[in-house]
Coordinates of C-alpha atoms and ligand atoms in Angstrom, one line a residue:
M452 CA 93.6 77.4 72.9
T453 CA 93.8 81.1 72.2
R454 CA 97.0 83.0 72.8
I455 CA 97.3 86.7 72.7
L456 CA 100.5 88.7 72.5
A457 CA 99.9 91.9 74.4
I458 CA 101.9 95.2 74.3
E459 CA 101.9 98.0 76.8
T460 CA 103.7 101.3 76.1
S461 CA 101.3 104.0 77.4
C462 CA 103.7 105.7 79.9
D463 CA 107.2 104.7 81.2
E464 CA 107.1 100.9 81.2
T465 CA 107.8 99.0 78.0
A466 CA 106.0 95.7 78.4
A467 CA 105.0 92.6 76.5
A468 CA 103.2 89.4 77.5
V469 CA 101.7 86.2 76.1
V470 CA 98.4 85.4 77.7
A471 CA 96.3 82.3 77.1
D472 CA 92.6 81.4 77.8
D473 CA 91.5 81.7 81.4
Y474 CA 93.9 84.6 82.0
R475 CA 96.9 82.2 82.0
I476 CA 100.1 84.1 81.7
L477 CA 102.7 82.3 79.6
S478 CA 105.2 85.2 79.9
S479 CA 105.3 88.7 81.1
V480 CA 108.2 91.1 80.6
V481 CA 108.4 94.6 81.9
S482 CA 111.3 97.0 81.2
S483 CA 111.0 100.1 83.4
Q484 CA 112.3 103.4 82.3
V485 CA 112.2 104.8 85.8
D486 CA 115.9 105.5 86.0
L487 CA 115.8 107.4 82.7
H488 CA 113.1 109.8 84.0
A489 CA 114.1 110.0 87.7
R490 CA 116.5 112.9 87.3
F491 CA 113.7 115.0 85.8
G492 CA 111.4 114.2 88.7
G493 CA 108.7 112.9 86.3
V494 CA 108.1 111.2 82.9
V495 CA 109.5 113.2 79.9
P496 CA 107.2 112.2 77.0
E497 CA 109.7 112.6 74.2
L498 CA 112.3 110.4 76.1
A499 CA 109.6 107.8 76.9
G500 CA 108.6 107.5 73.2
R501 CA 112.2 107.1 72.1
A502 CA 113.0 104.6 74.8
H503 CA 109.9 102.5 73.8
V504 CA 111.3 102.4 70.2
E505 CA 114.6 101.0 71.5
L506 CA 113.2 98.6 74.1
L507 CA 110.0 97.2 72.6
T508 CA 111.5 94.8 70.1
P509 CA 113.9 93.0 72.6
V510 CA 111.0 93.0 75.2
I511 CA 108.7 91.3 72.7
A512 CA 111.4 88.8 71.7
E513 CA 112.0 88.0 75.4
A514 CA 108.2 87.5 76.0
L515 CA 108.0 85.2 73.0
V516 CA 111.0 83.1 74.1
E517 CA 109.8 82.9 77.7
S518 CA 106.3 81.8 76.6
G519 CA 107.9 78.6 75.3
L520 CA 106.5 79.3 71.8
D521 CA 108.8 79.2 68.7
P522 CA 109.8 82.9 68.3
S523 CA 110.3 82.5 64.5
R524 CA 106.7 81.1 64.0
P525 CA 104.9 81.8 67.2
E526 CA 101.4 80.4 67.4
I527 CA 99.8 83.7 68.4
D528 CA 96.0 84.2 67.7
A529 CA 95.8 88.0 68.2
V530 CA 98.1 90.9 68.9
A531 CA 96.8 93.5 71.5
A532 CA 98.2 96.9 72.4
T533 CA 97.2 99.7 74.8
A534 CA 95.7 102.4 72.5
G535 CA 95.0 104.9 75.3
P536 CA 94.8 106.8 77.6
G537 CA 98.5 107.7 77.9
L538 CA 101.3 109.7 76.2
A539 CA 100.6 110.1 72.5
G540 CA 104.2 109.3 71.3
A541 CA 104.5 106.4 73.7
L542 CA 101.2 104.8 72.7
L543 CA 102.0 105.1 69.0
V544 CA 105.1 102.8 69.4
G545 CA 103.0 100.0 70.9
V546 CA 100.0 100.4 68.6
S547 CA 102.1 100.5 65.4
T548 CA 104.1 97.5 66.4
A549 CA 101.0 95.5 67.3
K550 CA 99.3 96.4 64.0
A551 CA 102.4 95.4 62.0
L552 CA 102.8 92.0 63.7
A553 CA 99.0 91.3 63.4
L554 CA 99.3 92.1 59.6
A555 CA 102.4 90.0 59.2
W556 CA 101.0 87.0 61.1
G557 CA 97.5 87.4 59.6
V558 CA 95.8 87.6 63.0
P559 CA 93.4 90.1 64.6
F560 CA 94.7 93.4 66.2
V561 CA 93.0 94.3 69.5
A562 CA 93.1 97.9 70.9
V563 CA 92.9 97.9 74.7
N564 CA 92.0 100.7 77.0
H565 CA 94.8 101.0 79.6
L566 CA 92.3 101.5 82.5
E567 CA 90.4 98.4 81.4
G568 CA 93.7 96.6 81.6
H569 CA 94.1 97.7 85.3
L570 CA 90.6 96.5 86.0
A571 CA 91.3 93.1 84.4
A572 CA 94.4 92.6 86.4
A573 CA 92.6 91.1 89.4
F574 CA 91.0 88.4 87.2
I575 CA 94.5 87.1 86.3
E576 CA 95.2 86.1 89.9
E577 CA 91.6 85.4 90.9
P578 CA 89.9 83.9 87.8
G579 CA 86.8 83.0 89.8
L580 CA 85.9 86.6 90.7
S581 CA 82.2 87.0 90.9
P582 CA 80.7 90.4 90.2
P583 CA 79.2 92.7 91.2
L584 CA 82.4 94.1 92.6
V585 CA 83.4 97.6 93.6
V586 CA 86.8 98.5 92.1
V587 CA 89.1 101.2 93.4
L588 CA 91.2 102.2 90.4
V589 CA 94.1 104.4 91.6
S590 CA 97.0 105.2 89.3
G591 CA 99.3 108.1 88.4
G592 CA 96.7 109.5 86.0
H593 CA 93.4 108.3 87.3
T594 CA 91.3 107.8 90.4
M595 CA 87.9 106.2 90.1
L596 CA 85.4 104.1 91.9
A597 CA 83.5 101.8 89.7
S598 CA 81.1 98.8 90.1
M599 CA 82.1 95.9 87.8
E600 CA 78.9 94.1 86.8
G601 CA 80.7 91.5 84.7
P602 CA 84.0 91.1 82.8
G603 CA 84.3 94.3 80.7
R604 CA 81.1 95.9 82.1
Y605 CA 81.5 98.8 84.5
R606 CA 79.4 101.5 86.0
L607 CA 81.2 104.7 87.1
L608 CA 80.4 105.7 90.7
G609 CA 82.8 108.5 91.1
Q610 CA 86.2 109.9 90.1
T611 CA 88.7 112.6 91.0
I612 CA 87.7 116.2 90.2
D613 CA 91.4 117.3 90.2
D614 CA 94.6 115.4 90.9
A615 CA 94.8 111.6 90.7
A616 CA 95.8 109.8 93.9
G617 CA 99.2 108.7 92.5
E618 CA 99.8 112.3 91.2
A619 CA 99.2 113.6 94.8
F620 CA 101.7 111.0 96.2
D621 CA 104.2 112.0 93.5
K622 CA 103.7 115.8 94.1
V623 CA 103.9 115.6 97.9
A624 CA 107.0 113.4 97.7
R625 CA 108.7 115.9 95.4
Y626 CA 107.8 118.7 97.8
L627 CA 109.2 116.7 100.8
G628 CA 112.4 116.1 98.8
L629 CA 111.9 112.4 98.3
G630 CA 112.7 110.5 95.2
Y631 CA 110.7 109.6 92.1
P632 CA 108.3 108.0 91.7
G633 CA 106.9 109.4 95.0
G634 CA 104.3 106.7 95.9
P635 CA 106.8 104.0 96.9
E636 CA 109.0 106.5 98.7
I637 CA 106.2 107.8 100.9
D638 CA 105.0 104.2 101.5
R639 CA 108.5 103.3 102.8
L640 CA 109.0 106.4 104.8
A641 CA 105.6 106.4 106.3
M642 CA 106.4 103.1 108.1
E643 CA 108.8 105.1 110.3
G644 CA 106.4 108.0 111.0
D645 CA 103.4 108.6 113.2
P646 CA 100.2 108.7 111.0
K647 CA 98.4 110.7 113.8
A648 CA 101.1 113.4 114.0
V649 CA 99.2 115.8 111.7
E650 CA 95.4 115.9 111.1
F651 CA 95.3 116.6 107.4
P652 CA 91.9 117.2 105.7
R653 CA 89.8 114.3 104.2
P654 CA 88.4 116.1 101.1
L655 CA 84.9 115.1 100.1
M656 CA 85.0 112.2 102.6
D657 CA 81.3 112.1 103.3
A658 CA 80.0 113.5 100.0
G659 CA 79.2 111.1 97.2
Y660 CA 81.8 109.1 95.4
D661 CA 84.0 111.8 93.8
F662 CA 87.5 112.5 95.1
S663 CA 89.6 115.6 95.4
F664 CA 93.3 115.4 96.3
S665 CA 94.6 118.8 95.2
G666 CA 93.6 120.6 98.4
L667 CA 95.2 117.9 100.5
K668 CA 98.5 118.4 98.6
T669 CA 98.2 122.1 99.3
A670 CA 97.5 121.4 103.0
V671 CA 100.8 119.4 103.2
I672 CA 102.7 122.3 101.6
T673 CA 101.1 124.9 103.9
F674 CA 101.8 122.8 107.0
M675 CA 105.4 122.3 106.1
R676 CA 105.9 126.0 105.6
K677 CA 104.5 126.8 109.0
N678 CA 106.2 123.8 110.7
P679 CA 109.5 123.2 108.9
N680 CA 110.9 121.1 111.8
T681 CA 108.3 118.4 111.8
P682 CA 109.9 115.0 110.9
V683 CA 109.3 114.3 107.2
A684 CA 108.3 110.7 108.1
D685 CA 105.4 112.0 110.3
V686 CA 104.2 114.2 107.5
A687 CA 104.4 111.3 105.0
A688 CA 102.6 109.0 107.3
S689 CA 99.9 111.5 108.1
F690 CA 99.4 112.4 104.4
Q691 CA 99.2 108.7 103.4
E692 CA 96.7 108.1 106.2
A693 CA 94.4 110.8 104.9
V694 CA 94.5 109.5 101.3
V695 CA 93.9 105.9 102.3
D696 CA 91.1 107.0 104.8
V697 CA 89.2 108.7 102.0
L698 CA 89.7 105.9 99.5
V699 CA 88.7 103.1 101.8
T700 CA 85.8 104.9 103.5
K701 CA 84.2 105.6 100.1
A702 CA 84.9 102.1 98.7
R703 CA 83.3 100.5 101.8
R704 CA 80.2 102.8 101.5
A705 CA 79.9 102.0 97.7
A706 CA 80.3 98.2 98.3
L707 CA 77.5 98.2 100.8
E708 CA 75.3 100.5 98.7
V709 CA 75.6 98.5 95.4
G710 CA 75.4 95.1 97.2
A711 CA 78.9 94.1 96.0
T712 CA 80.3 90.7 96.8
G713 CA 83.7 92.2 97.2
L714 CA 86.2 95.0 96.9
C715 CA 88.9 95.0 94.3
L716 CA 92.0 97.2 94.1
A717 CA 93.7 98.2 90.8
G718 CA 96.4 100.6 89.5
G719 CA 99.8 101.6 90.7
V720 CA 98.7 103.1 94.0
A721 CA 97.1 99.8 94.8
A722 CA 100.7 98.7 95.6
N723 CA 100.5 100.9 98.7
S724 CA 100.9 99.0 101.9
L725 CA 98.4 100.9 104.0
L726 CA 95.8 100.9 101.3
R727 CA 96.1 97.1 101.0
E728 CA 96.0 96.6 104.8
R729 CA 93.0 98.8 105.3
T730 CA 91.1 97.3 102.4
L731 CA 91.6 93.9 103.9
D732 CA 90.4 95.1 107.3
V733 CA 87.2 96.6 105.8
C734 CA 86.5 93.4 103.8
I735 CA 86.9 91.3 106.9
A736 CA 84.7 93.6 109.0
E737 CA 81.9 93.7 106.4
G738 CA 82.1 90.1 105.2
L739 CA 83.2 91.2 101.7
Q740 CA 85.7 89.3 99.5
A741 CA 89.0 91.2 99.0
F742 CA 90.7 91.1 95.7
I743 CA 94.1 92.7 96.0
P744 CA 96.4 91.9 93.1
S745 CA 100.1 91.3 93.8
R746 CA 102.2 94.5 93.6
S747 CA 103.7 93.7 90.2
M748 CA 100.1 93.2 88.8
C749 CA 99.1 96.6 90.2
T750 CA 101.7 98.6 88.3
D751 CA 101.8 98.8 84.5
N752 CA 102.4 95.5 82.7
A753 CA 101.2 93.8 79.5
A754 CA 99.6 90.7 81.1
M755 CA 96.7 92.9 82.3
I756 CA 96.4 94.2 78.7
G757 CA 96.3 90.7 77.4
A758 CA 93.5 89.8 79.9
A759 CA 91.4 92.8 78.9
A760 CA 92.0 91.9 75.2
F761 CA 90.1 88.6 75.8
W762 CA 87.1 90.7 77.0
R763 CA 87.3 93.1 74.0
L764 CA 87.7 90.3 71.4
E765 CA 84.7 88.5 72.9
Q766 CA 82.5 91.6 73.1
D767 CA 83.6 93.7 70.1
G768 CA 85.7 91.4 67.9
P769 CA 89.0 92.7 66.3
S770 CA 89.8 96.4 66.1
P771 CA 90.3 97.9 62.6
L772 CA 94.0 98.3 61.5
D773 CA 93.4 102.0 60.8
L774 CA 92.5 102.6 64.5
A775 CA 94.5 105.5 65.9
A776 CA 96.0 105.7 69.4
N777 CA 93.8 108.0 71.6
P778 CA 95.7 109.7 74.4
N779 CA 92.4 110.7 76.1
W780 CA 90.4 107.5 75.5
A781 CA 87.8 107.2 78.3
L782 CA 86.5 103.9 79.6
P783 CA 83.2 103.1 78.0
F784 CA 80.9 102.9 81.1
I785 CA 77.4 101.4 81.0
T786 CA 74.7 103.8 82.3
Ligands
LIG1496 O1 99.3 102.4 87.2 P1 100.7 103.1 87.2 O2 101.9 102.1 87.3 O3 100.8 104.0 86.0 C1 99.7 104.8 85.6 O4 98.9 104.2 84.8 O5 99.6 105.9 86.0 O6 100.7 104.0 88.5 C2 101.8 104.8 88.8 C3 101.5 105.6 90.1 C4 102.6 106.6 90.5 O7 101.9 107.8 90.8 C5 103.2 106.0 91.7 O8 103.8 107.0 92.6 C6 102.1 105.2 92.3 O9 101.4 104.7 91.2 N1 102.6 104.2 93.3 C7 102.3 104.2 94.6 C8 103.0 103.0 95.1 N2 103.6 102.4 94.1 C9 103.3 103.1 92.9 N3 101.6 105.0 95.4 C10 101.6 104.8 96.7 N4 102.2 103.7 97.3 C11 102.9 102.8 96.5 N5 103.5 101.8 97.1
LIG1497 ZN1 98.6 102.3 84.7

């Protein structure tokens, strides 16, 4: 049996997990820094890095204890860490720790791309996934539509040309005076609002597979300036409706065009209730399989990094110990 200790510190979650073959999670610990950053309305990179330094060792210790392995001599076969994309100072903490442990234990170090981790998340809960699949990867920093042709093999279909979907949720929420992070706040408030109250634009809806959310955000701001008395819940629901409409319409079209067996959601925004519901509706209507990870598997965690580490070890072998963290590391797509 192979066991991988995986570490995730790319943004504001400090996480460690032990993952065994067949994506079996022996433990998964996530310590969120959300309260630390909430009063600033966004992640403060310097604070995130410092908090990772404080939190990572106890989080790893907890993950080792929970895994049932002996923490003083854990039988770990490789140590993986997110090496990008993400905040430079935050990534360095996880990468350095993983390298040091790999060196001390005499086992391979594996650098994992954070986005590949999100893509691997669905496999943890549905190990029998059969590609080709169309994946909607929507997080705070990225929005892309990809076809997954096998574990660790993706073709890029389209991506955002400006804001990421999560970024749009966070910015609109801030403008509406809601808390941070904005996605879950809008999700909650939208349940009390009328999604048909305001007809917001659906940018690039019928054009290819790229996305654009910056204009939609501006449309919300312009509307609120002109109609300050509109209930915020109606605006939140109408905005969410527009984002989900664009995402699901394109995902459906892509799935039919590439002959995918199913649709798969990944990334923090995949925790959104309406996106989950609409994806399921489309899959039922089109006879596609729906792979919708649990909410805790959608947001940042280390179990998904461990799952992706298995793909990387199999395809590329261990990473060199002098590998640097890369804040702008792009997913290697096949062409
Ligand atoms: O994947 P993630 O945890 O971190 C990144 O890699 O970016 O994604 C965080 C993003 C944030 O923008 C947050 O507002 C959004 O995911 N998010 C949601 C929901 N839960 C988290 N957006 C919409 N609805 C949600 N329920
Ligand atoms: Zn993420």
